[in-house]
mmCIF file of C-alpha atoms in Angstrom:
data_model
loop_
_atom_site.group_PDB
_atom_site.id
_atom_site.type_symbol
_atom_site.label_atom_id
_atom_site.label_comp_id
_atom_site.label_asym_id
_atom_site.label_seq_id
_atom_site.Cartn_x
_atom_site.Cartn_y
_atom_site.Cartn_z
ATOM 1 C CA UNK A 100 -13.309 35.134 -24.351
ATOM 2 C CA UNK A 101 -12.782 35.101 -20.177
ATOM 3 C CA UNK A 102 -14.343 32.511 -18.323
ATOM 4 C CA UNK A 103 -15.166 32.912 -14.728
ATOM 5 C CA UNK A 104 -12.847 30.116 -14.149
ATOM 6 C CA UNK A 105 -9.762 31.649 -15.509
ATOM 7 C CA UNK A 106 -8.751 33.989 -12.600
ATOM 8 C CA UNK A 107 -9.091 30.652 -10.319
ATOM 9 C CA UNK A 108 -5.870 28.666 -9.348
ATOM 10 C CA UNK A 109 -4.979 25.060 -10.451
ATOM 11 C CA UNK A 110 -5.429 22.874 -7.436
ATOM 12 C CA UNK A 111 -3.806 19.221 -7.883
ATOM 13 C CA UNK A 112 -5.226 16.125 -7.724
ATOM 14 C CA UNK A 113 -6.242 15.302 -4.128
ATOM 15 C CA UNK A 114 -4.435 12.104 -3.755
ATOM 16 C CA UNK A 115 -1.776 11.323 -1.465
ATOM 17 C CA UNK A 116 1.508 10.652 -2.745
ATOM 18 C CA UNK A 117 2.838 7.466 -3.735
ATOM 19 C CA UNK A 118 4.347 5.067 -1.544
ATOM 20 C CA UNK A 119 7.977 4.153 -1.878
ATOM 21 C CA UNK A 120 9.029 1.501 -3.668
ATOM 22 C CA UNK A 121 6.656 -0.465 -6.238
ATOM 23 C CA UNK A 122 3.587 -0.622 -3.828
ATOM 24 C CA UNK A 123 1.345 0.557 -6.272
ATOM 25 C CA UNK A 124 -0.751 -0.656 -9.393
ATOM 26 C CA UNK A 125 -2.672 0.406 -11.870
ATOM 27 C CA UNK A 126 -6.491 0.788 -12.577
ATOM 28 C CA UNK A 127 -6.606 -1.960 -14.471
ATOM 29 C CA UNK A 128 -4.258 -4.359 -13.003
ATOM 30 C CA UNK A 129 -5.907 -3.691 -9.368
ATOM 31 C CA UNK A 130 -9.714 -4.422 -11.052
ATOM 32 C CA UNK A 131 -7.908 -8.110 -12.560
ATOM 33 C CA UNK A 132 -6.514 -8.880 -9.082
ATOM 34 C CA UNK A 133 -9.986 -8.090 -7.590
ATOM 35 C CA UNK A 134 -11.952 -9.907 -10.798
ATOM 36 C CA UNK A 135 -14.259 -6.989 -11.338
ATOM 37 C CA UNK A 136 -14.350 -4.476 -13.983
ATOM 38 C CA UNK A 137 -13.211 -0.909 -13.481
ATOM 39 C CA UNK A 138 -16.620 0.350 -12.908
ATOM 40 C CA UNK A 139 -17.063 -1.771 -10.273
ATOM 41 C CA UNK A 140 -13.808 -0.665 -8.830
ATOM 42 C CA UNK A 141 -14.042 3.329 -9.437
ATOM 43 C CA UNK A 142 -17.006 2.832 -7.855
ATOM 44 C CA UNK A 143 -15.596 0.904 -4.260
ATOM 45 C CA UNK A 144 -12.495 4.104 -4.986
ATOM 46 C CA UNK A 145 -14.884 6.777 -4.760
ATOM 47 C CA UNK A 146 -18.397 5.315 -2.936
ATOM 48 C CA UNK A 147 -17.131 3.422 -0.243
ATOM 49 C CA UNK A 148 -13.410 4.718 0.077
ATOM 50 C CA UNK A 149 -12.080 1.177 0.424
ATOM 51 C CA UNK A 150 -9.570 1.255 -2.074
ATOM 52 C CA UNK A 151 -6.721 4.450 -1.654
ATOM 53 C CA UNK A 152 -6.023 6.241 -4.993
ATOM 54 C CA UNK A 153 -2.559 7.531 -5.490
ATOM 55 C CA UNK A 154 -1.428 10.188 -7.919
ATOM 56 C CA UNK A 155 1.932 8.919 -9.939
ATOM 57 C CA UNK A 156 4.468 11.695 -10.683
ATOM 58 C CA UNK A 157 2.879 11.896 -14.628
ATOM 59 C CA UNK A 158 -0.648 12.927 -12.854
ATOM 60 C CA UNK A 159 -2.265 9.830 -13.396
ATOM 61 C CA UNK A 160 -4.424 7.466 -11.151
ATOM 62 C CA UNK A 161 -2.808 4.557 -9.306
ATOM 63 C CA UNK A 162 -4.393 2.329 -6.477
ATOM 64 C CA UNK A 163 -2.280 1.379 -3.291
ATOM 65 C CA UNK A 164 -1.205 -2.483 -3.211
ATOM 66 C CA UNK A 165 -2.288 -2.911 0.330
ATOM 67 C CA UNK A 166 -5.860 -1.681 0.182
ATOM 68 C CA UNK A 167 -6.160 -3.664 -3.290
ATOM 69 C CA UNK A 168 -4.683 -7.232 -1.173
ATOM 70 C CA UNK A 169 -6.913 -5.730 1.926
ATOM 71 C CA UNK A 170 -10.139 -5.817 -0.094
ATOM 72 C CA UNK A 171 -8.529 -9.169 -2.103
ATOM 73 C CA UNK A 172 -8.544 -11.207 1.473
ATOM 74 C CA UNK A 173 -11.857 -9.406 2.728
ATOM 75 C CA UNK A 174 -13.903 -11.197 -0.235
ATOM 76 C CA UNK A 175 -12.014 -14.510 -0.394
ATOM 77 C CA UNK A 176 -12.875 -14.836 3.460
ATOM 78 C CA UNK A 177 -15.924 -13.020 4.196
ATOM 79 C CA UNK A 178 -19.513 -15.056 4.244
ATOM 80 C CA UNK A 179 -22.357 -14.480 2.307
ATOM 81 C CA UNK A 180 -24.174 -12.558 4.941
ATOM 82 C CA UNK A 181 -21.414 -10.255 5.696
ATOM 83 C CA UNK A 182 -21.639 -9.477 1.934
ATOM 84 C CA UNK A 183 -24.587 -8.534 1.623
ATOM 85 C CA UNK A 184 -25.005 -6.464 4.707
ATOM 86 C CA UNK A 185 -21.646 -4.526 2.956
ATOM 87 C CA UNK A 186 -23.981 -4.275 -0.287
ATOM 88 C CA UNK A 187 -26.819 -2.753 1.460
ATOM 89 C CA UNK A 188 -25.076 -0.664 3.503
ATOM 90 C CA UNK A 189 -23.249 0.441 0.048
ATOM 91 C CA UNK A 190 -26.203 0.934 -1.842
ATOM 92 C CA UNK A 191 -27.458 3.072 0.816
ATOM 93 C CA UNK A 192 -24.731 5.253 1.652
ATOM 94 C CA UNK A 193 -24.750 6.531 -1.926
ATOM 95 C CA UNK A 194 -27.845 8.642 -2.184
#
């Protein structure tokens, strides 16, 4: 049987490419650097856009190592209030 999605091309993943060199990681080595769990983290990768996904060259998910240290240093230095102003304005940009 046809589908309607069958005539359709394949688009790729919409991830940039990855960087040279080793300056990526994994899901789950990125969400142990960051001590959170990956739902936590899938949700600051597609919410908030603060961590960039990469696609490897065997189509699967990677995490750059810069916006992984980036968000690393922005939670060891920030102060309570700034982090919870970032929650609220998190919690209401995704309705």
């Amino acid at each position: 049987m046809k589908t309607w999605i069958d005539g359709l091309p394949k688009v790729p993943f919409a991830y940039r490419e990855l960087p040279p060199g080793g300056e990526w990681m994994t899901r789950e080595e990125a969400a142990s650097c960051l001590g959170i769990g990956e739902f936590h983290l899938n949700s600051l990768m597609g919410n908030t856009r603060r961590i960039d996904p990469v696609c490897t060259a065997d189509r699967k998910l990677a995490l750059t190592r810069t916006s992984v240290e980036a968000e690393k240093r922005w939670r060891a230095s920030a102060s309570r209030w700034r982090k919870v102003l970032r929650l609220l304005k998190d919690v209401a940009r995704s309705f």
